[in-house]
């Protein structure tokens, strides 16, 4: 039985918007799952003990919008190991929004199914650096039938990449496919805003309302945002999950954050990068989203973290994203970066600084002991084996 205890935690962030902070200083992970949350006595008799040295423990971050291809390589930016770099930014899970950058991507039903299945199984069988990449997001192309969704579902595929990336873009063509997808247990993403890459389409509030996806992707633009009145319509006329991405429009992100907070609907907000993309690869993008929302967006830092963890897990049905008994042991230890005006990780976010990541744990295994990408944390964690 493998066990890991993280003790002497100064601040514990739950990932649950209903109760963003936990009154505890120790978490015990057994066989990959969170087994207990409480005081330092939990760490007795544990094989591996991490002394957090007063720093902040939060759930592993979930990037809700990634465009991977196969393995840890992106043809869009001709870059290796971008997933590993994101792990060093505290990301332990990623949701594919479609493998649209696959060179020579097929555009007929048999081809898009083959690509979705290949990416799904490849990422499931070989997690890059341990990161849980949920790949194989089917891109909708004309000619797909309900039987195609049933067939992919039987192989475990459960994501439809951004509606609008493929040849099915008109709401009247997409809506029946989205119904089939839902019938077979898929979660459906939908591109909104201006055209992102040549060949994809412009999507408005009326389109979103007609198609009824699960997630309104990059409501703040990917990278071009819909107009402010369209943002308001999507937020007020639907109850869909909405996404803010790093590779988007920051003015639009502020409008979204303000509206959701005014309406008491922060539970609908999830955070992604929308990378790799034309904008690039941003390994610290989810942390940057958190700092942006916490400093100028008026969102409490622990609540912003819940948007990037527990909210996303709920929207996609993942068993991670919260510090809760029974969930996957996916955790991040962080502190204010050296020199920050903030006294701890949450305080640093409030000042707009990126926290220093001290440690990243996936399924109870330490994957990063000192991030190579964030600034150094003020307090260092130590491991006793
Ligand atoms: Zn998009």
mmCIF file of C-alpha atoms and ligand atoms in Angstrom:
data_model
loop_
_atom_site.group_PDB
_atom_site.id
_atom_site.type_symbol
_atom_site.label_atom_id
_atom_site.label_comp_id
_atom_site.label_asym_id
_atom_site.label_seq_id
_atom_site.Cartn_x
_atom_site.Cartn_y
_atom_site.Cartn_z
ATOM 1 C CA UNK A 1 0.000 0.000 0.000
ATOM 2 C CA UNK A 2 1.620 3.263 -1.089
ATOM 3 C CA UNK A 3 0.957 6.256 1.112
ATOM 4 C CA UNK A 4 1.976 9.876 1.002
ATOM 5 C CA UNK A 5 1.273 12.473 3.679
ATOM 6 C CA UNK A 6 1.546 16.207 3.142
ATOM 7 C CA UNK A 7 1.696 17.916 6.505
ATOM 8 C CA UNK A 8 2.367 21.338 8.016
ATOM 9 C CA UNK A 9 0.199 22.970 5.349
ATOM 10 C CA UNK A 10 -0.364 26.664 6.108
ATOM 11 C CA UNK A 11 -3.428 27.202 3.904
ATOM 12 C CA UNK A 12 -5.561 24.474 2.375
ATOM 13 C CA UNK A 13 -7.680 25.337 -0.683
ATOM 14 C CA UNK A 14 -10.446 22.811 -1.348
ATOM 15 C CA UNK A 15 -11.345 23.481 -4.984
ATOM 16 C CA UNK A 16 -14.985 23.541 -3.885
ATOM 17 C CA UNK A 17 -16.640 26.902 -4.470
ATOM 18 C CA UNK A 18 -19.164 26.203 -1.702
ATOM 19 C CA UNK A 19 -16.342 25.958 0.860
ATOM 20 C CA UNK A 20 -13.147 27.225 -0.782
ATOM 21 C CA UNK A 21 -10.842 26.765 2.250
ATOM 22 C CA UNK A 22 -10.414 23.816 4.585
ATOM 23 C CA UNK A 23 -9.473 23.988 8.232
ATOM 24 C CA UNK A 24 -6.803 21.265 8.155
ATOM 25 C CA UNK A 25 -3.024 21.012 7.861
ATOM 26 C CA UNK A 26 -2.492 17.440 6.657
ATOM 27 C CA UNK A 27 -3.675 15.336 3.719
ATOM 28 C CA UNK A 28 -3.091 11.605 3.457
ATOM 29 C CA UNK A 29 -3.057 9.925 0.041
ATOM 30 C CA UNK A 30 -3.319 6.134 -0.087
ATOM 31 C CA UNK A 31 -3.068 4.131 -3.306
ATOM 32 C CA UNK A 32 -3.491 7.263 -5.369
ATOM 33 C CA UNK A 33 -6.621 8.564 -3.609
ATOM 34 C CA UNK A 34 -7.128 11.125 -0.867
ATOM 35 C CA UNK A 35 -7.749 8.959 2.198
ATOM 36 C CA UNK A 36 -7.943 11.511 5.028
ATOM 37 C CA UNK A 37 -7.835 15.267 5.672
ATOM 38 C CA UNK A 38 -7.072 16.579 9.155
ATOM 39 C CA UNK A 39 -4.248 17.194 11.632
ATOM 40 C CA UNK A 40 -0.570 16.183 11.736
ATOM 41 C CA UNK A 41 -1.314 12.888 13.515
ATOM 42 C CA UNK A 42 -2.375 11.571 10.075
ATOM 43 C CA UNK A 43 1.267 11.687 8.980
ATOM 44 C CA UNK A 44 2.429 9.179 11.617
ATOM 45 C CA UNK A 45 3.523 5.804 10.238
ATOM 46 C CA UNK A 46 3.466 7.118 6.680
ATOM 47 C CA UNK A 47 6.232 6.038 4.336
ATOM 48 C CA UNK A 48 6.652 9.327 2.466
ATOM 49 C CA UNK A 49 6.032 12.583 4.349
ATOM 50 C CA UNK A 50 6.122 16.005 2.699
ATOM 51 C CA UNK A 51 6.658 18.906 5.092
ATOM 52 C CA UNK A 52 4.847 21.804 3.428
ATOM 53 C CA UNK A 53 6.629 24.254 5.716
ATOM 54 C CA UNK A 54 3.546 26.466 6.029
ATOM 55 C CA UNK A 55 2.873 26.796 2.314
ATOM 56 C CA UNK A 56 -0.459 26.431 0.474
ATOM 57 C CA UNK A 57 -1.960 23.149 -0.748
ATOM 58 C CA UNK A 58 -4.462 23.191 -3.589
ATOM 59 C CA UNK A 59 -5.952 20.614 -5.946
ATOM 60 C CA UNK A 60 -4.000 19.946 -9.159
ATOM 61 C CA UNK A 61 -5.073 22.498 -11.762
ATOM 62 C CA UNK A 62 -7.203 21.417 -14.731
ATOM 63 C CA UNK A 63 -6.611 23.139 -18.050
ATOM 64 C CA UNK A 64 -10.054 23.021 -19.649
ATOM 65 C CA UNK A 65 -8.903 23.876 -23.156
ATOM 66 C CA UNK A 66 -5.873 22.284 -24.806
ATOM 67 C CA UNK A 67 -5.174 21.470 -28.446
ATOM 68 C CA UNK A 68 -2.773 18.512 -28.245
ATOM 69 C CA UNK A 69 -2.042 16.142 -31.112
ATOM 70 C CA UNK A 70 -0.201 12.967 -30.112
ATOM 71 C CA UNK A 71 2.334 12.686 -27.325
ATOM 72 C CA UNK A 72 4.121 15.709 -25.905
ATOM 73 C CA UNK A 73 4.586 17.514 -29.208
ATOM 74 C CA UNK A 74 2.713 20.367 -30.848
ATOM 75 C CA UNK A 75 3.041 20.820 -34.595
ATOM 76 C CA UNK A 76 1.411 24.281 -34.271
ATOM 77 C CA UNK A 77 4.431 25.712 -32.458
ATOM 78 C CA UNK A 78 6.878 22.916 -33.400
ATOM 79 C CA UNK A 79 7.591 22.361 -29.759
ATOM 80 C CA UNK A 80 8.397 19.340 -27.620
ATOM 81 C CA UNK A 81 7.402 18.796 -23.968
ATOM 82 C CA UNK A 82 4.798 21.550 -23.656
ATOM 83 C CA UNK A 83 2.683 19.265 -21.454
ATOM 84 C CA UNK A 84 5.642 18.667 -19.137
ATOM 85 C CA UNK A 85 6.127 22.437 -18.977
ATOM 86 C CA UNK A 86 2.481 22.911 -17.974
ATOM 87 C CA UNK A 87 2.918 20.268 -15.253
ATOM 88 C CA UNK A 88 5.594 22.575 -13.822
ATOM 89 C CA UNK A 89 2.873 25.259 -13.781
ATOM 90 C CA UNK A 90 0.683 23.100 -11.541
ATOM 91 C CA UNK A 91 -1.492 21.485 -14.237
ATOM 92 C CA UNK A 92 -2.295 17.824 -13.554
ATOM 93 C CA UNK A 93 -5.234 17.323 -15.958
ATOM 94 C CA UNK A 94 -6.012 18.644 -19.423
ATOM 95 C CA UNK A 95 -9.143 18.525 -21.552
ATOM 96 C CA UNK A 96 -8.646 18.317 -25.289
ATOM 97 C CA UNK A 97 -10.809 20.748 -27.222
ATOM 98 C CA UNK A 98 -9.968 18.869 -30.434
ATOM 99 C CA UNK A 99 -6.802 17.570 -32.077
ATOM 100 C CA UNK A 100 -7.275 20.124 -34.848
ATOM 101 C CA UNK A 101 -3.561 20.674 -35.422
ATOM 102 C CA UNK A 102 -2.927 17.084 -36.535
ATOM 103 C CA UNK A 103 -1.004 17.413 -39.812
ATOM 104 C CA UNK A 104 -3.264 16.479 -42.713
ATOM 105 C CA UNK A 105 -6.221 16.028 -40.378
ATOM 106 C CA UNK A 106 -8.845 13.811 -42.035
ATOM 107 C CA UNK A 107 -12.196 15.462 -42.681
ATOM 108 C CA UNK A 108 -14.547 12.565 -43.480
ATOM 109 C CA UNK A 109 -16.470 10.546 -40.872
ATOM 110 C CA UNK A 110 -14.174 7.494 -40.860
ATOM 111 C CA UNK A 111 -11.116 9.721 -40.560
ATOM 112 C CA UNK A 112 -12.311 11.963 -37.746
ATOM 113 C CA UNK A 113 -13.425 8.884 -35.805
ATOM 114 C CA UNK A 114 -10.058 7.230 -36.334
ATOM 115 C CA UNK A 115 -8.238 10.353 -35.153
ATOM 116 C CA UNK A 116 -10.418 10.698 -32.040
ATOM 117 C CA UNK A 117 -9.911 7.053 -31.107
ATOM 118 C CA UNK A 118 -6.165 7.184 -31.769
ATOM 119 C CA UNK A 119 -5.669 10.309 -29.631
ATOM 120 C CA UNK A 120 -7.959 9.021 -26.870
ATOM 121 C CA UNK A 121 -6.099 5.729 -26.526
ATOM 122 C CA UNK A 122 -2.642 7.204 -27.009
ATOM 123 C CA UNK A 123 -3.055 9.709 -24.167
ATOM 124 C CA UNK A 124 -4.769 7.131 -21.953
ATOM 125 C CA UNK A 125 -2.008 4.570 -22.447
ATOM 126 C CA UNK A 126 0.925 6.971 -22.257
ATOM 127 C CA UNK A 127 0.369 10.002 -20.053
ATOM 128 C CA UNK A 128 2.985 12.634 -20.906
ATOM 129 C CA UNK A 129 4.952 13.220 -17.666
ATOM 130 C CA UNK A 130 2.000 11.700 -15.796
ATOM 131 C CA UNK A 131 -0.426 14.487 -16.787
ATOM 132 C CA UNK A 132 -3.978 13.211 -17.287
ATOM 133 C CA UNK A 133 -4.617 14.395 -20.835
ATOM 134 C CA UNK A 134 -8.199 13.635 -21.829
ATOM 135 C CA UNK A 135 -7.594 13.413 -25.546
ATOM 136 C CA UNK A 136 -9.559 12.249 -28.546
ATOM 137 C CA UNK A 137 -12.148 15.000 -28.881
ATOM 138 C CA UNK A 138 -14.186 14.209 -31.978
ATOM 139 C CA UNK A 139 -14.322 17.042 -34.489
ATOM 140 C CA UNK A 140 -17.737 17.250 -36.122
ATOM 141 C CA UNK A 141 -17.714 16.783 -39.881
ATOM 142 C CA UNK A 142 -20.657 16.280 -42.264
ATOM 143 C CA UNK A 143 -21.806 12.684 -42.642
ATOM 144 C CA UNK A 144 -21.349 11.523 -39.031
ATOM 145 C CA UNK A 145 -24.291 9.426 -37.817
ATOM 146 C CA UNK A 146 -25.574 8.458 -34.388
ATOM 147 C CA UNK A 147 -23.985 5.021 -34.855
ATOM 148 C CA UNK A 148 -20.578 6.729 -35.093
ATOM 149 C CA UNK A 149 -21.029 8.290 -31.638
ATOM 150 C CA UNK A 150 -22.185 4.938 -30.251
ATOM 151 C CA UNK A 151 -19.140 3.203 -31.710
ATOM 152 C CA UNK A 152 -16.680 5.748 -30.275
ATOM 153 C CA UNK A 153 -18.426 5.693 -26.894
ATOM 154 C CA UNK A 154 -17.976 1.914 -26.773
ATOM 155 C CA UNK A 155 -14.216 2.525 -26.979
ATOM 156 C CA UNK A 156 -14.378 5.057 -24.120
ATOM 157 C CA UNK A 157 -14.309 8.291 -26.129
ATOM 158 C CA UNK A 158 -16.397 10.984 -24.418
ATOM 159 C CA UNK A 159 -15.433 14.388 -25.790
ATOM 160 C CA UNK A 160 -16.619 16.364 -28.794
ATOM 161 C CA UNK A 161 -14.040 18.997 -29.727
ATOM 162 C CA UNK A 162 -15.084 22.572 -30.312
ATOM 163 C CA UNK A 163 -18.119 22.699 -32.567
ATOM 164 C CA UNK A 164 -17.035 25.075 -35.313
ATOM 165 C CA UNK A 165 -13.556 23.622 -35.796
ATOM 166 C CA UNK A 166 -14.751 21.211 -38.469
ATOM 167 C CA UNK A 167 -17.099 21.317 -41.421
ATOM 168 C CA UNK A 168 -20.249 21.198 -39.256
ATOM 169 C CA UNK A 169 -20.720 24.787 -38.182
ATOM 170 C CA UNK A 170 -24.299 25.805 -38.952
ATOM 171 C CA UNK A 171 -26.475 25.381 -35.828
ATOM 172 C CA UNK A 172 -29.087 23.390 -37.765
ATOM 173 C CA UNK A 173 -26.397 20.874 -38.781
ATOM 174 C CA UNK A 174 -24.654 20.765 -35.396
ATOM 175 C CA UNK A 175 -27.713 20.514 -33.100
ATOM 176 C CA UNK A 176 -28.776 16.963 -34.109
ATOM 177 C CA UNK A 177 -25.194 15.698 -33.763
ATOM 178 C CA UNK A 178 -24.921 17.282 -30.322
ATOM 179 C CA UNK A 179 -28.118 15.448 -29.338
ATOM 180 C CA UNK A 180 -26.609 12.138 -30.509
ATOM 181 C CA UNK A 181 -23.405 12.937 -28.649
ATOM 182 C CA UNK A 182 -25.292 13.631 -25.420
ATOM 183 C CA UNK A 183 -27.318 10.449 -25.813
ATOM 184 C CA UNK A 184 -24.052 8.504 -25.830
ATOM 185 C CA UNK A 185 -22.507 10.282 -22.847
ATOM 186 C CA UNK A 186 -20.265 12.796 -24.611
ATOM 187 C CA UNK A 187 -19.428 16.252 -23.306
ATOM 188 C CA UNK A 188 -19.618 18.820 -26.069
ATOM 189 C CA UNK A 189 -17.457 21.929 -26.416
ATOM 190 C CA UNK A 190 -18.356 24.823 -28.671
ATOM 191 C CA UNK A 191 -16.160 27.516 -30.126
ATOM 192 C CA UNK A 192 -17.502 31.049 -29.666
ATOM 193 C CA UNK A 193 -16.339 34.332 -31.097
ATOM 194 C CA UNK A 194 -14.432 35.207 -34.215
ATOM 195 C CA UNK A 195 -12.717 32.765 -36.496
ATOM 196 C CA UNK A 196 -9.664 31.350 -34.729
ATOM 197 C CA UNK A 197 -7.809 29.721 -37.587
ATOM 198 C CA UNK A 198 -8.473 29.694 -41.318
ATOM 199 C CA UNK A 199 -11.292 27.220 -41.909
ATOM 200 C CA UNK A 200 -13.064 27.601 -38.561
ATOM 201 C CA UNK A 201 -16.165 29.714 -38.182
ATOM 202 C CA UNK A 202 -17.601 32.708 -36.348
ATOM 203 C CA UNK A 203 -20.035 31.748 -33.586
ATOM 204 C CA UNK A 204 -22.592 33.994 -31.850
ATOM 205 C CA UNK A 205 -24.997 33.803 -28.876
ATOM 206 C CA UNK A 206 -27.875 32.649 -31.111
ATOM 207 C CA UNK A 207 -25.724 29.771 -32.405
ATOM 208 C CA UNK A 208 -24.809 28.669 -28.869
ATOM 209 C CA UNK A 209 -28.453 28.747 -27.755
ATOM 210 C CA UNK A 210 -29.482 26.655 -30.755
ATOM 211 C CA UNK A 211 -26.726 24.032 -30.432
ATOM 212 C CA UNK A 212 -26.812 23.570 -26.608
ATOM 213 C CA UNK A 213 -23.249 22.375 -25.945
ATOM 214 C CA UNK A 214 -21.957 21.615 -22.424
ATOM 215 C CA UNK A 215 -19.251 24.266 -22.498
ATOM 216 C CA UNK A 216 -19.193 27.649 -24.185
ATOM 217 C CA UNK A 217 -15.513 27.729 -25.011
ATOM 218 C CA UNK A 218 -13.406 30.854 -24.579
ATOM 219 C CA UNK A 219 -16.290 33.232 -24.065
ATOM 220 C CA UNK A 220 -13.508 35.847 -23.797
ATOM 221 C CA UNK A 221 -12.286 35.017 -27.294
ATOM 222 C CA UNK A 222 -10.157 32.403 -28.905
ATOM 223 C CA UNK A 223 -8.571 34.827 -29.563
ATOM 224 C CA UNK A 224 -11.317 37.173 -30.889
ATOM 225 C CA UNK A 225 -14.214 37.670 -28.458
ATOM 226 C CA UNK A 226 -17.887 38.078 -29.248
ATOM 227 C CA UNK A 227 -19.228 41.590 -28.573
ATOM 228 C CA UNK A 228 -20.010 42.497 -24.930
ATOM 229 C CA UNK A 229 -23.774 42.325 -25.523
ATOM 230 C CA UNK A 230 -23.363 38.792 -26.913
ATOM 231 C CA UNK A 231 -21.399 37.805 -23.785
ATOM 232 C CA UNK A 232 -24.232 39.144 -21.678
ATOM 233 C CA UNK A 233 -26.814 37.194 -23.695
ATOM 234 C CA UNK A 234 -24.924 33.918 -23.329
ATOM 235 C CA UNK A 235 -24.565 34.419 -19.589
ATOM 236 C CA UNK A 236 -28.112 35.590 -18.929
ATOM 237 C CA UNK A 237 -30.055 33.469 -21.449
ATOM 238 C CA UNK A 238 -28.333 30.115 -20.837
ATOM 239 C CA UNK A 239 -27.051 28.227 -17.799
ATOM 240 C CA UNK A 240 -24.140 26.647 -19.684
ATOM 241 C CA UNK A 241 -20.594 26.402 -18.345
ATOM 242 C CA UNK A 242 -18.495 29.247 -19.717
ATOM 243 C CA UNK A 243 -14.763 29.379 -20.149
ATOM 244 C CA UNK A 244 -12.145 32.101 -19.817
ATOM 245 C CA UNK A 245 -8.861 31.345 -21.570
ATOM 246 C CA UNK A 246 -5.414 32.850 -21.337
ATOM 247 C CA UNK A 247 -5.088 33.142 -25.128
ATOM 248 C CA UNK A 248 -8.141 35.422 -25.327
ATOM 249 C CA UNK A 249 -9.340 38.971 -24.777
ATOM 250 C CA UNK A 250 -8.740 40.317 -21.263
ATOM 251 C CA UNK A 251 -11.374 43.053 -21.396
ATOM 252 C CA UNK A 252 -13.963 40.405 -22.252
ATOM 253 C CA UNK A 253 -12.643 38.223 -19.412
ATOM 254 C CA UNK A 254 -13.329 41.043 -16.959
ATOM 255 C CA UNK A 255 -16.875 41.472 -18.275
ATOM 256 C CA UNK A 256 -17.507 37.730 -17.797
ATOM 257 C CA UNK A 257 -16.036 37.669 -14.289
ATOM 258 C CA UNK A 258 -18.071 40.691 -13.225
ATOM 259 C CA UNK A 259 -21.360 39.382 -14.652
ATOM 260 C CA UNK A 260 -20.992 35.913 -13.148
ATOM 261 C CA UNK A 261 -20.129 37.349 -9.751
ATOM 262 C CA UNK A 262 -23.061 39.779 -9.829
ATOM 263 C CA UNK A 263 -25.374 36.875 -10.599
ATOM 264 C CA UNK A 264 -23.803 34.571 -8.001
ATOM 265 C CA UNK A 265 -22.940 32.128 -10.799
ATOM 266 C CA UNK A 266 -19.173 31.684 -10.456
ATOM 267 C CA UNK A 267 -19.888 27.933 -10.419
ATOM 268 C CA UNK A 268 -20.324 28.121 -14.206
ATOM 269 C CA UNK A 269 -16.808 29.431 -14.806
ATOM 270 C CA UNK A 270 -13.925 27.193 -15.895
ATOM 271 C CA UNK A 271 -10.402 28.226 -16.898
ATOM 272 C CA UNK A 272 -8.247 27.130 -19.807
ATOM 273 C CA UNK A 273 -5.300 28.150 -21.904
ATOM 274 C CA UNK A 274 -6.513 27.519 -25.500
ATOM 275 C CA UNK A 275 -2.977 26.421 -26.282
ATOM 276 C CA UNK A 276 -1.036 25.248 -28.170
ATOM 277 C CA UNK A 277 -2.486 27.766 -30.593
ATOM 278 C CA UNK A 278 -1.391 30.608 -32.771
ATOM 279 C CA UNK A 279 -0.774 32.577 -29.582
ATOM 280 C CA UNK A 280 1.772 30.014 -28.494
ATOM 281 C CA UNK A 281 2.288 27.697 -25.560
ATOM 282 C CA UNK A 282 1.823 29.211 -22.092
ATOM 283 C CA UNK A 283 3.000 26.757 -19.417
ATOM 284 C CA UNK A 284 1.985 29.110 -16.600
ATOM 285 C CA UNK A 285 -1.265 30.126 -18.314
ATOM 286 C CA UNK A 286 -3.651 28.691 -15.724
ATOM 287 C CA UNK A 287 -1.699 30.406 -12.938
ATOM 288 C CA UNK A 288 -1.833 33.600 -15.004
ATOM 289 C CA UNK A 289 -5.632 33.259 -15.285
ATOM 290 C CA UNK A 290 -5.786 32.889 -11.496
ATOM 291 C CA UNK A 291 -3.590 35.943 -10.900
ATOM 292 C CA UNK A 292 -5.610 38.003 -13.391
ATOM 293 C CA UNK A 293 -8.988 37.125 -11.877
ATOM 294 C CA UNK A 294 -7.712 37.507 -8.288
ATOM 295 C CA UNK A 295 -5.967 40.850 -8.801
ATOM 296 C CA UNK A 296 -8.061 42.877 -11.259
ATOM 297 C CA UNK A 297 -11.087 40.574 -11.702
ATOM 298 C CA UNK A 298 -12.359 40.945 -8.144
ATOM 299 C CA UNK A 299 -12.546 37.172 -7.557
ATOM 300 C CA UNK A 300 -11.304 35.801 -4.215
ATOM 301 C CA UNK A 301 -8.138 33.759 -4.920
ATOM 302 C CA UNK A 302 -9.474 30.538 -3.350
ATOM 303 C CA UNK A 303 -12.647 30.921 -5.431
ATOM 304 C CA UNK A 304 -10.623 31.523 -8.600
ATOM 305 C CA UNK A 305 -8.739 28.283 -7.846
ATOM 306 C CA UNK A 306 -12.083 26.469 -7.514
ATOM 307 C CA UNK A 307 -12.934 27.689 -11.036
ATOM 308 C CA UNK A 308 -9.740 26.003 -12.336
ATOM 309 C CA UNK A 309 -10.257 22.779 -10.355
ATOM 310 C CA UNK A 310 -13.573 21.738 -8.769
ATOM 311 C CA UNK A 311 -15.773 23.551 -11.310
ATOM 312 C CA UNK A 312 -13.995 21.915 -14.240
ATOM 313 C CA UNK A 313 -14.110 18.497 -12.603
ATOM 314 C CA UNK A 314 -17.869 18.857 -12.098
ATOM 315 C CA UNK A 315 -18.518 20.026 -15.659
ATOM 316 C CA UNK A 316 -16.554 17.113 -17.158
ATOM 317 C CA UNK A 317 -17.316 14.463 -14.522
ATOM 318 C CA UNK A 318 -13.688 13.997 -13.401
ATOM 319 C CA UNK A 319 -12.677 12.375 -10.094
ATOM 320 C CA UNK A 320 -10.053 15.056 -9.404
ATOM 321 C CA UNK A 321 -10.119 18.835 -8.791
ATOM 322 C CA UNK A 322 -10.958 18.858 -5.091
ATOM 323 C CA UNK A 323 -9.246 18.078 -1.828
ATOM 324 C CA UNK A 324 -11.896 15.630 -0.692
ATOM 325 C CA UNK A 325 -11.708 12.076 0.605
ATOM 326 C CA UNK A 326 -12.037 9.602 -2.276
ATOM 327 C CA UNK A 327 -10.795 11.948 -4.996
ATOM 328 C CA UNK A 328 -7.584 11.370 -6.946
ATOM 329 C CA UNK A 329 -4.449 12.481 -5.082
ATOM 330 C CA UNK A 330 -3.663 15.272 -7.552
ATOM 331 C CA UNK A 331 -2.204 18.144 -5.535
ATOM 332 C CA UNK A 332 -0.050 21.253 -5.816
ATOM 333 C CA UNK A 333 2.025 22.870 -3.090
ATOM 334 C CA UNK A 334 2.693 26.558 -3.706
ATOM 335 C CA UNK A 335 3.766 29.670 -1.876
ATOM 336 C CA UNK A 336 4.231 33.373 -2.529
ATOM 337 C CA UNK A 337 7.170 33.731 -4.911
ATOM 338 C CA UNK A 338 10.383 35.163 -3.499
ATOM 339 C CA UNK A 339 10.076 38.956 -3.355
ATOM 340 C CA UNK A 340 6.269 39.068 -3.685
ATOM 341 C CA UNK A 341 4.226 41.607 -1.734
ATOM 342 C CA UNK A 342 1.990 38.671 -0.782
ATOM 343 C CA UNK A 343 2.503 36.615 2.377
ATOM 344 C CA UNK A 344 1.301 33.292 0.911
ATOM 345 C CA UNK A 345 0.143 31.860 -2.416
ATOM 346 C CA UNK A 346 -3.390 33.306 -2.160
ATOM 347 C CA UNK A 347 -2.096 36.693 -1.089
ATOM 348 C CA UNK A 348 0.393 36.696 -3.977
ATOM 349 C CA UNK A 349 -2.467 36.017 -6.432
ATOM 350 C CA UNK A 350 -4.355 38.954 -4.920
ATOM 351 C CA UNK A 351 -1.351 41.153 -5.743
ATOM 352 C CA UNK A 352 -1.288 39.706 -9.268
ATOM 353 C CA UNK A 353 1.856 37.636 -8.730
ATOM 354 C CA UNK A 354 2.195 34.034 -9.896
ATOM 355 C CA UNK A 355 2.725 31.661 -6.954
ATOM 356 C CA UNK A 356 5.939 29.658 -6.823
ATOM 357 C CA UNK A 357 5.131 25.971 -7.292
ATOM 358 C CA UNK A 358 7.047 23.856 -4.786
ATOM 359 C CA UNK A 359 5.629 20.447 -5.598
ATOM 360 C CA UNK A 360 3.160 18.715 -7.927
ATOM 361 C CA UNK A 361 1.641 15.353 -7.031
ATOM 362 C CA UNK A 362 -0.392 13.103 -9.338
ATOM 363 C CA UNK A 363 -2.207 10.054 -7.954
ATOM 364 C CA UNK A 364 -0.080 10.343 -4.814
ATOM 365 C CA UNK A 365 3.231 10.349 -6.694
ATOM 366 C CA UNK A 366 5.542 13.365 -6.575
ATOM 367 C CA UNK A 367 6.009 14.471 -10.199
ATOM 368 C CA UNK A 368 7.633 17.865 -9.615
ATOM 369 C CA UNK A 369 9.844 18.712 -6.650
ATOM 370 C CA UNK A 370 10.581 22.382 -7.342
ATOM 371 C CA UNK A 371 9.076 23.862 -10.507
ATOM 372 C CA UNK A 372 11.516 24.772 -13.260
ATOM 373 C CA UNK A 373 9.063 27.325 -14.650
ATOM 374 C CA UNK A 374 7.527 29.361 -11.820
ATOM 375 C CA UNK A 375 9.564 31.760 -9.694
ATOM 376 C CA UNK A 376 10.900 30.003 -6.587
ATOM 377 C CA UNK A 377 8.490 29.704 -3.655
ATOM 378 C CA UNK A 378 9.475 31.612 -0.527
ATOM 379 C CA UNK A 379 9.063 28.543 1.686
ATOM 380 C CA UNK A 380 10.500 25.276 0.401
ATOM 381 C CA UNK A 381 8.798 21.957 1.007
ATOM 382 C CA UNK A 382 10.919 18.990 2.046
ATOM 383 C CA UNK A 383 10.400 15.237 1.636
ATOM 384 C CA UNK A 384 11.176 12.593 4.235
ATOM 385 C CA UNK A 385 11.172 8.998 3.019
HETATM 386 ZN ZN1 LIG B 1 -11.854 27.807 -30.286
#
